[in-house]
CSV table of C-alpha atoms and ligand atoms in Angstrom, one decimal:
chain,number,residue,atom,x,y,z
A,297,MET,CA,3.7,-138.6,-254.5
A,298,ILE,CA,3.6,-135.1,-252.6
A,299,PRO,CA,0.2,-135.0,-251.3
A,300,GLN,CA,-2.1,-132.1,-251.1
A,301,ALA,CA,-2.4,-132.1,-247.5
A,302,ASN,CA,-1.1,-134.2,-245.1
A,303,PRO,CA,-2.0,-133.9,-241.4
A,304,GLY,CA,-0.2,-137.1,-240.3
A,305,ALA,CA,3.1,-134.8,-240.8
A,306,GLY,CA,1.7,-132.2,-238.9
A,307,TYR,CA,1.6,-135.2,-235.8
A,308,ARG,CA,4.8,-136.0,-236.6
A,309,ALA,CA,6.4,-132.8,-236.4
A,310,MET,CA,5.0,-132.2,-233.0
A,311,LYS,CA,4.7,-135.9,-231.7
A,312,ALA,CA,6.7,-135.3,-228.3
A,313,GLU,CA,4.6,-132.6,-227.4
A,314,ILE,CA,1.4,-133.9,-228.7
A,315,ASP,CA,1.9,-137.4,-226.9
A,316,ALA,CA,2.7,-135.9,-223.4
A,317,ALA,CA,-0.7,-133.8,-223.7
A,318,VAL,CA,-2.7,-136.7,-224.5
A,319,ALA,CA,-1.1,-138.7,-221.7
A,320,ARG,CA,-1.8,-136.1,-219.1
A,321,VAL,CA,-5.5,-136.0,-220.3
A,322,LEU,CA,-5.7,-139.8,-220.1
A,323,ASP,CA,-4.2,-140.1,-216.7
A,324,SER,CA,-6.5,-137.2,-215.6
A,325,GLY,CA,-9.5,-139.1,-215.6
A,326,TRP,CA,-11.7,-136.4,-216.9
A,327,TYR,CA,-12.3,-136.6,-220.8
A,328,ILE,CA,-15.2,-134.5,-221.7
A,329,LEU,CA,-15.3,-130.3,-221.1
A,330,GLY,CA,-12.8,-130.2,-218.6
A,331,ASN,CA,-9.6,-128.2,-217.7
A,332,GLU,CA,-8.0,-128.5,-221.2
A,333,VAL,CA,-11.2,-127.3,-222.9
A,334,ARG,CA,-11.7,-124.3,-220.8
A,335,ALA,CA,-7.8,-123.5,-220.9
A,336,PHE,CA,-8.1,-123.9,-224.9
A,337,GLU,CA,-11.1,-121.8,-225.0
A,338,SER,CA,-9.5,-118.9,-223.0
A,339,GLU,CA,-5.9,-119.4,-224.8
A,340,PHE,CA,-7.4,-119.2,-228.5
A,341,ALA,CA,-9.8,-116.1,-227.4
A,342,ALA,CA,-6.7,-114.7,-226.3
A,343,TRP,CA,-4.8,-115.6,-229.6
A,344,LEU,CA,-7.8,-114.2,-231.6
A,345,GLY,CA,-8.4,-111.1,-229.8
A,346,ALA,CA,-12.0,-112.4,-228.8
A,347,THR,CA,-13.9,-111.9,-225.8
A,348,ALA,CA,-14.7,-115.6,-225.7
A,349,THR,CA,-14.5,-118.7,-227.4
A,350,ILE,CA,-16.8,-121.9,-226.8
A,351,GLY,CA,-15.6,-125.2,-227.8
A,352,CYS,CA,-17.7,-127.6,-229.8
A,353,ALA,CA,-17.8,-130.8,-231.8
A,354,ASN,CA,-16.9,-129.7,-235.3
A,355,GLY,CA,-17.3,-126.6,-237.6
A,356,THR,CA,-20.6,-127.1,-238.9
A,357,ASP,CA,-22.0,-127.4,-235.3
A,358,ALA,CA,-20.0,-124.0,-234.7
A,359,LEU,CA,-22.1,-122.4,-237.7
A,360,ALA,CA,-25.4,-123.9,-236.3
A,361,LEU,CA,-24.7,-122.9,-232.6
A,362,ALA,CA,-23.9,-119.0,-233.8
A,363,LEU,CA,-27.0,-119.0,-235.6
A,364,ARG,CA,-28.9,-120.3,-232.5
A,365,GLY,CA,-27.0,-118.0,-230.3
A,366,LEU,CA,-28.2,-115.2,-232.6
A,367,ASP,CA,-32.1,-116.5,-232.7
A,368,ILE,CA,-32.1,-117.5,-236.1
A,369,GLY,CA,-33.9,-120.7,-237.1
A,370,PRO,CA,-37.2,-121.4,-238.7
A,371,GLY,CA,-38.8,-118.3,-240.3
A,372,SER,CA,-35.4,-116.9,-241.1
A,373,THR,CA,-33.3,-116.6,-244.5
A,374,VAL,CA,-29.9,-116.7,-243.9
A,375,VAL,CA,-27.6,-115.7,-247.1
A,376,THR,CA,-24.1,-117.5,-248.1
A,377,VAL,CA,-22.2,-118.3,-250.9
A,378,SER,CA,-22.7,-121.8,-253.1
A,379,HIS,CA,-19.0,-121.9,-253.4
A,380,THR,CA,-18.1,-123.3,-250.1
A,381,ALA,CA,-17.8,-126.8,-248.3
A,382,VAL,CA,-21.2,-128.1,-248.1
A,383,ALA,CA,-21.1,-127.7,-244.3
A,384,THR,CA,-21.8,-124.2,-244.5
A,385,VAL,CA,-25.3,-124.5,-246.1
A,386,ALA,CA,-25.9,-127.8,-243.8
A,387,ALA,CA,-25.6,-125.6,-240.8
A,388,ILE,CA,-27.9,-123.2,-242.0
A,389,GLN,CA,-30.7,-126.2,-242.6
A,390,MET,CA,-29.9,-127.7,-239.2
A,391,THR,CA,-31.4,-124.7,-237.6
A,392,GLY,CA,-34.7,-124.8,-239.8
A,393,ALA,CA,-33.6,-121.6,-241.6
A,394,THR,CA,-33.7,-121.2,-245.4
A,395,PRO,CA,-30.6,-120.9,-247.4
A,396,LEU,CA,-30.3,-118.4,-250.0
A,397,LEU,CA,-27.1,-119.0,-252.3
A,398,ILE,CA,-25.4,-115.8,-253.8
A,399,ASP,CA,-22.3,-115.6,-256.0
A,400,ILE,CA,-18.8,-114.9,-255.6
A,401,ASP,CA,-16.5,-112.4,-256.6
A,402,PRO,CA,-14.3,-114.3,-259.4
A,403,LEU,CA,-11.0,-112.7,-258.1
A,404,HIS,CA,-11.2,-114.2,-254.4
A,405,TYR,CA,-13.8,-116.5,-254.3
A,406,THR,CA,-15.3,-115.1,-252.0
A,407,LEU,CA,-19.1,-113.6,-251.4
A,408,ASP,CA,-19.8,-110.9,-254.2
A,409,PRO,CA,-20.7,-107.7,-251.9
A,410,ALA,CA,-22.7,-106.0,-255.0
A,411,GLU,CA,-25.1,-109.4,-255.1
A,412,LEU,CA,-25.5,-109.1,-251.2
A,413,ALA,CA,-26.4,-105.6,-251.5
A,414,ALA,CA,-28.8,-106.4,-254.5
A,415,VAL,CA,-30.6,-109.5,-252.7
A,416,LEU,CA,-30.8,-107.2,-249.2
A,417,ASP,CA,-32.3,-104.3,-251.3
A,418,ASN,CA,-34.7,-106.4,-253.3
A,419,PRO,CA,-35.1,-109.9,-251.4
A,420,PRO,CA,-36.3,-113.0,-253.8
A,421,PRO,CA,-40.1,-113.0,-253.4
A,422,GLY,CA,-41.4,-115.8,-251.5
A,423,LEU,CA,-38.5,-116.2,-249.0
A,424,PRO,CA,-38.8,-115.4,-245.1
A,425,PRO,CA,-37.1,-112.2,-244.2
A,426,VAL,CA,-33.3,-112.5,-244.2
A,427,ARG,CA,-32.0,-112.1,-240.8
A,428,ALA,CA,-28.4,-113.0,-241.1
A,429,VAL,CA,-25.4,-113.3,-243.7
A,430,ILE,CA,-22.5,-116.1,-243.3
A,431,ALA,CA,-19.3,-114.4,-244.8
A,432,VAL,CA,-16.7,-117.5,-245.7
A,433,HIS,CA,-13.3,-116.5,-245.6
A,434,LEU,CA,-12.2,-119.0,-248.1
A,435,TYR,CA,-8.9,-120.6,-248.8
A,436,GLY,CA,-7.3,-118.7,-246.0
A,437,GLN,CA,-8.4,-115.0,-247.3
A,438,ALA,CA,-11.0,-112.8,-245.7
A,439,ALA,CA,-14.2,-111.9,-247.6
A,440,ASP,CA,-14.4,-108.3,-248.4
A,441,LEU,CA,-15.5,-107.5,-244.9
A,442,ASP,CA,-15.5,-103.5,-245.5
A,443,SER,CA,-18.4,-103.7,-247.8
A,444,ILE,CA,-20.3,-106.9,-246.1
A,445,VAL,CA,-20.1,-105.2,-242.8
A,446,THR,CA,-21.6,-102.1,-244.2
A,447,THR,CA,-24.1,-103.6,-245.9
A,448,CYS,CA,-25.1,-105.7,-242.8
A,449,ARG,CA,-25.7,-102.9,-240.6
A,450,ARG,CA,-27.4,-100.9,-243.0
A,451,HIS,CA,-30.1,-103.5,-243.2
A,452,GLY,CA,-29.9,-104.8,-239.4
A,453,VAL,CA,-28.9,-108.1,-240.4
A,454,ALA,CA,-26.4,-110.4,-238.3
A,455,LEU,CA,-23.1,-111.2,-239.8
A,456,ILE,CA,-21.5,-114.6,-239.0
A,457,GLU,CA,-17.8,-115.2,-240.2
A,458,ASP,CA,-17.0,-118.6,-241.0
A,459,CYS,CA,-13.5,-119.0,-240.4
A,460,ALA,CA,-13.0,-122.6,-241.1
A,461,GLN,CA,-10.2,-122.0,-243.3
A,462,ALA,CA,-8.9,-119.0,-242.0
A,463,HIS,CA,-7.5,-119.3,-238.5
A,464,GLY,CA,-5.0,-116.3,-238.1
A,465,ALA,CA,-5.7,-114.5,-241.4
A,466,ALA,CA,-6.8,-111.2,-240.6
A,467,SER,CA,-8.4,-107.8,-242.2
A,468,HIS,CA,-6.9,-104.3,-241.2
A,469,GLY,CA,-4.7,-106.0,-238.6
A,470,ARG,CA,-7.5,-107.8,-237.0
A,471,ARG,CA,-7.7,-111.5,-236.7
A,472,LEU,CA,-11.0,-113.1,-238.8
A,473,GLY,CA,-13.7,-114.1,-236.7
A,474,THR,CA,-13.7,-111.2,-234.4
A,475,ILE,CA,-15.2,-108.6,-236.9
A,476,GLY,CA,-18.8,-110.0,-237.4
A,477,ASP,CA,-21.3,-110.7,-234.7
A,478,VAL,CA,-20.1,-114.2,-234.4
A,479,GLY,CA,-16.8,-116.3,-235.8
A,480,THR,CA,-16.9,-119.9,-236.1
A,481,PHE,CA,-14.3,-122.4,-236.5
A,482,SER,CA,-13.4,-126.0,-237.9
A,483,PHE,CA,-10.6,-127.9,-236.1
A,484,TYR,CA,-10.8,-130.8,-238.6
A,485,PRO,CA,-7.2,-132.4,-239.1
A,486,THR,CA,-6.4,-130.6,-242.2
A,487,LYS,CA,-7.2,-127.0,-241.3
A,488,ASN,CA,-4.4,-124.5,-240.4
A,489,LEU,CA,-5.2,-125.1,-236.5
A,490,GLY,CA,-6.2,-128.9,-237.0
A,491,ALA,CA,-7.3,-131.5,-234.1
A,492,LEU,CA,-6.5,-135.3,-234.4
A,493,GLY,CA,-10.1,-135.9,-234.8
A,494,ASP,CA,-13.2,-133.5,-235.0
A,495,GLY,CA,-13.5,-130.2,-233.3
A,496,GLY,CA,-14.9,-126.9,-233.7
A,497,ALA,CA,-15.2,-123.3,-231.6
A,498,VAL,CA,-17.3,-120.5,-231.8
A,499,ALA,CA,-15.7,-116.9,-231.0
A,500,THR,CA,-17.6,-113.6,-230.0
A,501,GLN,CA,-17.1,-110.6,-228.6
A,502,ASP,CA,-20.1,-110.6,-226.1
A,503,ALA,CA,-20.1,-112.4,-222.8
A,504,GLU,CA,-23.7,-113.0,-222.4
A,505,ARG,CA,-23.9,-114.4,-226.2
A,506,ALA,CA,-21.0,-117.0,-225.1
A,507,ALA,CA,-22.6,-117.9,-222.1
A,508,ARG,CA,-25.9,-119.0,-224.1
A,509,ILE,CA,-23.8,-120.7,-226.7
A,510,ALA,CA,-22.0,-122.5,-224.4
A,511,ALA,CA,-25.4,-123.9,-222.8
A,512,LEU,CA,-26.7,-124.5,-226.3
A,513,ARG,CA,-23.6,-126.9,-226.9
A,514,GLN,CA,-25.0,-128.9,-223.7
A,515,TYR,CA,-28.4,-129.7,-223.9
A,516,GLY,CA,-29.1,-126.3,-222.7
A,517,TRP,CA,-27.6,-126.6,-219.5
A,518,ARG,CA,-26.2,-123.5,-217.4
A,519,THR,CA,-26.8,-125.7,-214.3
A,520,HIS,CA,-25.6,-129.3,-214.7
A,521,TYR,CA,-29.0,-131.6,-215.7
A,522,VAL,CA,-31.1,-128.4,-216.0
A,523,SER,CA,-31.8,-127.5,-219.5
A,524,ASP,CA,-33.3,-123.8,-219.3
A,525,GLU,CA,-33.6,-124.4,-223.6
A,526,VAL,CA,-33.5,-127.0,-226.0
A,527,GLY,CA,-29.9,-127.3,-226.7
A,528,VAL,CA,-27.9,-130.1,-228.3
A,529,ASN,CA,-24.6,-132.5,-227.5
A,530,SER,CA,-21.7,-130.6,-229.5
A,531,ARG,CA,-19.2,-131.0,-226.7
A,532,LEU,CA,-15.2,-130.7,-227.5
A,533,ASP,CA,-13.4,-133.3,-225.7
A,534,GLU,CA,-10.2,-132.7,-223.4
A,535,MET,CA,-8.3,-134.9,-225.7
A,536,GLN,CA,-8.7,-132.7,-228.9
A,537,ALA,CA,-8.7,-129.6,-226.5
A,538,ALA,CA,-5.1,-130.8,-225.1
A,539,ILE,CA,-3.6,-131.5,-228.9
A,540,LEU,CA,-5.2,-128.0,-230.0
A,541,ARG,CA,-3.2,-126.1,-227.4
A,542,VAL,CA,0.0,-127.8,-228.6
A,543,LYS,CA,-0.7,-126.8,-232.0
A,544,LEU,CA,-2.0,-123.1,-231.0
A,545,GLY,CA,1.5,-122.9,-229.6
A,546,HIS,CA,2.8,-123.4,-233.4
A,547,LEU,CA,0.4,-121.9,-235.4
A,548,ASP,CA,1.8,-118.5,-236.2
A,549,ALA,CA,5.3,-119.9,-237.5
A,550,GLN,CA,3.3,-122.4,-239.3
A,551,ASN,CA,1.0,-119.7,-241.2
A,552,ALA,CA,4.3,-118.1,-241.8
A,553,ARG,CA,5.9,-121.2,-243.3
A,554,ARG,CA,2.3,-121.4,-245.8
A,555,GLN,CA,2.7,-118.1,-246.6
A,556,ALA,CA,6.6,-118.5,-247.8
A,557,ILE,CA,5.4,-121.6,-249.5
A,558,ALA,CA,2.6,-119.6,-251.4
A,559,ALA,CA,5.4,-116.9,-252.2
A,560,ALA,CA,7.4,-119.6,-253.9
A,561,TYR,CA,4.5,-120.8,-255.8
A,562,ASP,CA,3.6,-117.3,-256.9
A,563,ALA,CA,7.1,-116.7,-258.5
A,564,ALA,CA,7.2,-120.0,-260.1
A,565,LEU,CA,3.9,-119.4,-261.8
A,566,ALA,CA,5.0,-115.7,-263.2
A,567,GLY,CA,5.0,-116.2,-267.1
A,568,THR,CA,2.8,-119.4,-267.4
A,569,SER,CA,-0.9,-119.7,-268.4
A,570,VAL,CA,-2.0,-120.5,-265.0
A,571,SER,CA,-3.2,-117.7,-262.6
A,572,PRO,CA,-2.2,-117.7,-259.1
A,573,PRO,CA,-4.6,-116.5,-255.9
A,574,ALA,CA,-5.3,-113.0,-255.9
A,575,ARG,CA,-4.6,-111.2,-252.4
A,576,ARG,CA,-6.9,-108.7,-250.9
A,577,PRO,CA,-5.2,-105.3,-250.0
A,578,ALA,CA,-5.3,-104.9,-246.4
A,579,THR,CA,-5.9,-108.3,-245.6
A,580,GLU,CA,-3.8,-111.2,-244.2
A,581,HIS,CA,-3.9,-114.6,-246.2
A,582,VAL,CA,-3.0,-117.8,-244.2
A,583,PHE,CA,-3.0,-119.9,-247.1
A,584,HIS,CA,-5.1,-122.7,-246.1
A,585,LEU,CA,-5.3,-124.0,-249.6
A,586,TYR,CA,-3.2,-122.3,-252.6
A,587,VAL,CA,-5.8,-122.4,-255.3
A,588,VAL,CA,-4.7,-121.5,-259.1
A,589,ARG,CA,-7.2,-120.9,-262.0
A,590,VAL,CA,-6.1,-123.0,-265.0
A,591,ALA,CA,-8.4,-123.4,-268.3
A,592,GLN,CA,-7.5,-127.2,-268.9
A,593,ARG,CA,-7.8,-128.1,-265.2
A,594,ASP,CA,-8.6,-131.8,-265.3
A,595,ALA,CA,-5.8,-132.5,-268.1
A,596,GLU,CA,-3.2,-130.1,-266.0
A,597,GLN,CA,-4.0,-132.0,-262.7
A,598,ALA,CA,-3.2,-135.5,-264.5
A,599,ARG,CA,-0.1,-134.2,-266.0
A,600,LEU,CA,0.8,-132.9,-262.3
A,601,ARG,CA,0.2,-136.6,-261.0
A,602,GLU,CA,2.3,-138.0,-263.6
A,603,VAL,CA,5.2,-136.4,-262.0
A,604,GLY,CA,4.2,-137.0,-258.5
A,605,VAL,CA,2.7,-133.6,-257.5
A,606,GLY,CA,-1.1,-134.3,-256.0
A,607,THR,CA,-3.5,-131.8,-256.2
A,608,GLY,CA,-7.0,-131.2,-254.7
A,609,ILE,CA,-10.3,-129.4,-256.4
A,610,HIS,CA,-11.9,-127.4,-253.6
A,611,TYR,CA,-14.7,-127.5,-254.9
A,612,PRO,CA,-15.8,-129.7,-257.8
A,613,VAL,CA,-19.4,-129.5,-257.5
A,614,PRO,CA,-21.1,-126.2,-256.4
A,615,VAL,CA,-23.6,-126.5,-253.4
A,616,HIS,CA,-26.4,-125.6,-255.6
A,617,LEU,CA,-25.7,-128.4,-258.3
A,618,GLN,CA,-25.2,-131.2,-255.9
A,619,PRO,CA,-28.1,-133.9,-256.3
A,620,ALA,CA,-29.5,-133.0,-252.7
A,621,TYR,CA,-29.7,-129.3,-253.6
A,622,ARG,CA,-30.3,-128.9,-257.4
A,623,GLY,CA,-33.5,-127.0,-258.3
A,624,ARG,CA,-34.4,-127.2,-254.3
A,625,ILE,CA,-32.5,-124.2,-253.2
A,626,ALA,CA,-33.2,-120.3,-253.6
A,627,LEU,CA,-30.2,-118.7,-255.6
A,628,GLY,CA,-29.5,-114.8,-256.0
A,629,PRO,CA,-30.2,-113.2,-259.5
A,630,SER,CA,-26.8,-113.8,-261.2
A,631,GLY,CA,-28.0,-117.8,-260.6
A,632,CYS,CA,-24.4,-118.6,-259.3
A,633,ARG,CA,-22.8,-117.9,-262.8
A,634,GLN,CA,-18.8,-117.1,-261.1
A,635,THR,CA,-19.3,-120.0,-258.9
A,636,GLU,CA,-20.1,-122.5,-261.7
A,637,LEU,CA,-17.2,-121.1,-264.1
A,638,ALA,CA,-14.7,-121.3,-261.1
A,639,ALA,CA,-15.5,-124.6,-260.3
A,640,ARG,CA,-14.3,-125.8,-263.5
A,641,GLU,CA,-10.9,-124.2,-263.5
A,642,ILE,CA,-9.7,-124.2,-259.9
A,643,LEU,CA,-7.1,-126.4,-258.6
A,644,SER,CA,-5.5,-126.7,-255.2
A,645,LEU,CA,-1.6,-127.4,-255.2
A,646,PRO,CA,-0.1,-129.0,-252.4
A,647,LEU,CA,0.3,-126.8,-249.2
A,648,TYR,CA,0.9,-127.8,-245.8
A,649,PRO,CA,4.0,-126.4,-243.3
A,650,GLU,CA,5.9,-129.6,-243.2
A,651,LEU,CA,6.5,-129.6,-247.0
A,652,THR,CA,10.2,-129.6,-247.2
A,653,ASP,CA,12.2,-127.1,-249.6
A,654,THR,CA,12.7,-130.2,-251.9
A,655,ASP,CA,9.2,-130.8,-252.1
A,656,VAL,CA,8.2,-126.9,-252.7
A,657,GLU,CA,11.1,-126.7,-255.6
A,658,CYS,CA,9.6,-130.2,-256.9
A,659,VAL,CA,6.4,-128.2,-257.1
A,660,CYS,CA,7.7,-125.1,-258.4
A,661,SER,CA,9.3,-127.2,-261.5
A,662,ALA,CA,6.4,-128.9,-262.1
A,663,VAL,CA,4.0,-125.9,-262.5
A,664,ARG,CA,6.5,-124.0,-264.6
A,665,ARG,CA,6.2,-126.5,-267.1
A,666,LEU,CA,2.1,-126.0,-267.4
B,1429,LIG,C1,-15.7,-123.1,-245.2
B,1429,LIG,C2,-16.2,-124.2,-244.1
B,1429,LIG,N1,-17.2,-124.2,-243.2
B,1429,LIG,C3,-17.5,-125.4,-242.5
B,1429,LIG,C4,-16.6,-126.4,-242.4
B,1429,LIG,C5,-17.3,-127.6,-241.4
B,1429,LIG,O1,-16.3,-128.0,-240.9
B,1429,LIG,P1,-16.5,-129.2,-240.0
B,1429,LIG,O2,-15.8,-130.3,-241.0
B,1429,LIG,O3,-15.5,-129.2,-238.8
B,1429,LIG,O4,-17.6,-129.6,-239.6
B,1429,LIG,C6,-15.5,-126.5,-243.3
B,1429,LIG,C7,-14.6,-127.8,-243.1
B,1429,LIG,O5,-15.2,-128.9,-243.8
B,1429,LIG,C8,-15.4,-125.6,-244.2
B,1429,LIG,O6,-14.1,-125.7,-245.2
């Protein structure tokens, strides 16, 4: 079976380098927030084109720290999409802010800029004022930042880019995470830049905001053992930072391999009833996932499984329809109609850099028969 994702293959491909990095940390005697974290933060910032990045425990915390760094919490509404990892919404709730979920553009599966403008022009009654928007760059593709940035600026609302699935993706040549007020990243093992455990980071162009977020991730300490404000424990450990430094060195090549596999899949799908992913003009897609749209999704998924092709569904149940949220979360005027339609038809094909050419050809011949 060819799996949809395979983080173990990523480790094996860099085993000697990763093992040496882990041994270096074990020998050092320093395991949390040390030289490896500091080095990774500056190397990742340089690679992104950000002033600073701050490592933290995971991508959910990165979003919550970003919101807190923008003074968003109780008494604020934060707009985002329902078609995302539940983490995006959970992070808003961790801060005490109120989420407002709006629909997606059905072609690119990212936040619908027209509905964003509508909810900022006419906020739904009964909610606190909208203070921030989280644009999720889903599947490795940029949300429509040209429109979103303009709308946020017009309303004086902060913009956070959720780049958990978009390490290295770009809009007009600028890497995502450096365009809004703050960018956030997850290093969950299957991500384009994945640790071998949990990890996350916040990116910002503002050095003082970076210092504040760095303090918030460790009890509000700017000086050891002195909390200037109430913070949390969301530290990145030295082992994950050392592994991430190794993997960052391979990320551009790995993203290029993902793009080449995506191009092969595009060609295989031409003339079939399956729609390949659309590319937004003037952006670079890094194919965290290759998500097709197909009418009889569950039957086609079973057919692919029979011929040894594993697939995934990202995500089968929109956030607003999950038991914890159904009927308890504010929605934009469209009621997330496109989100619900997409959830029935999306299917993620195998995509990770270590797929061999033979694996790719096997997936292509299976999808040609759909
Ligand atoms: C879009 C999105 N946002 C946030 C997260 C949260 O990241 P983590 O799992 O590291 O907390 C993820 C990953 O699961 C994600 O895909």
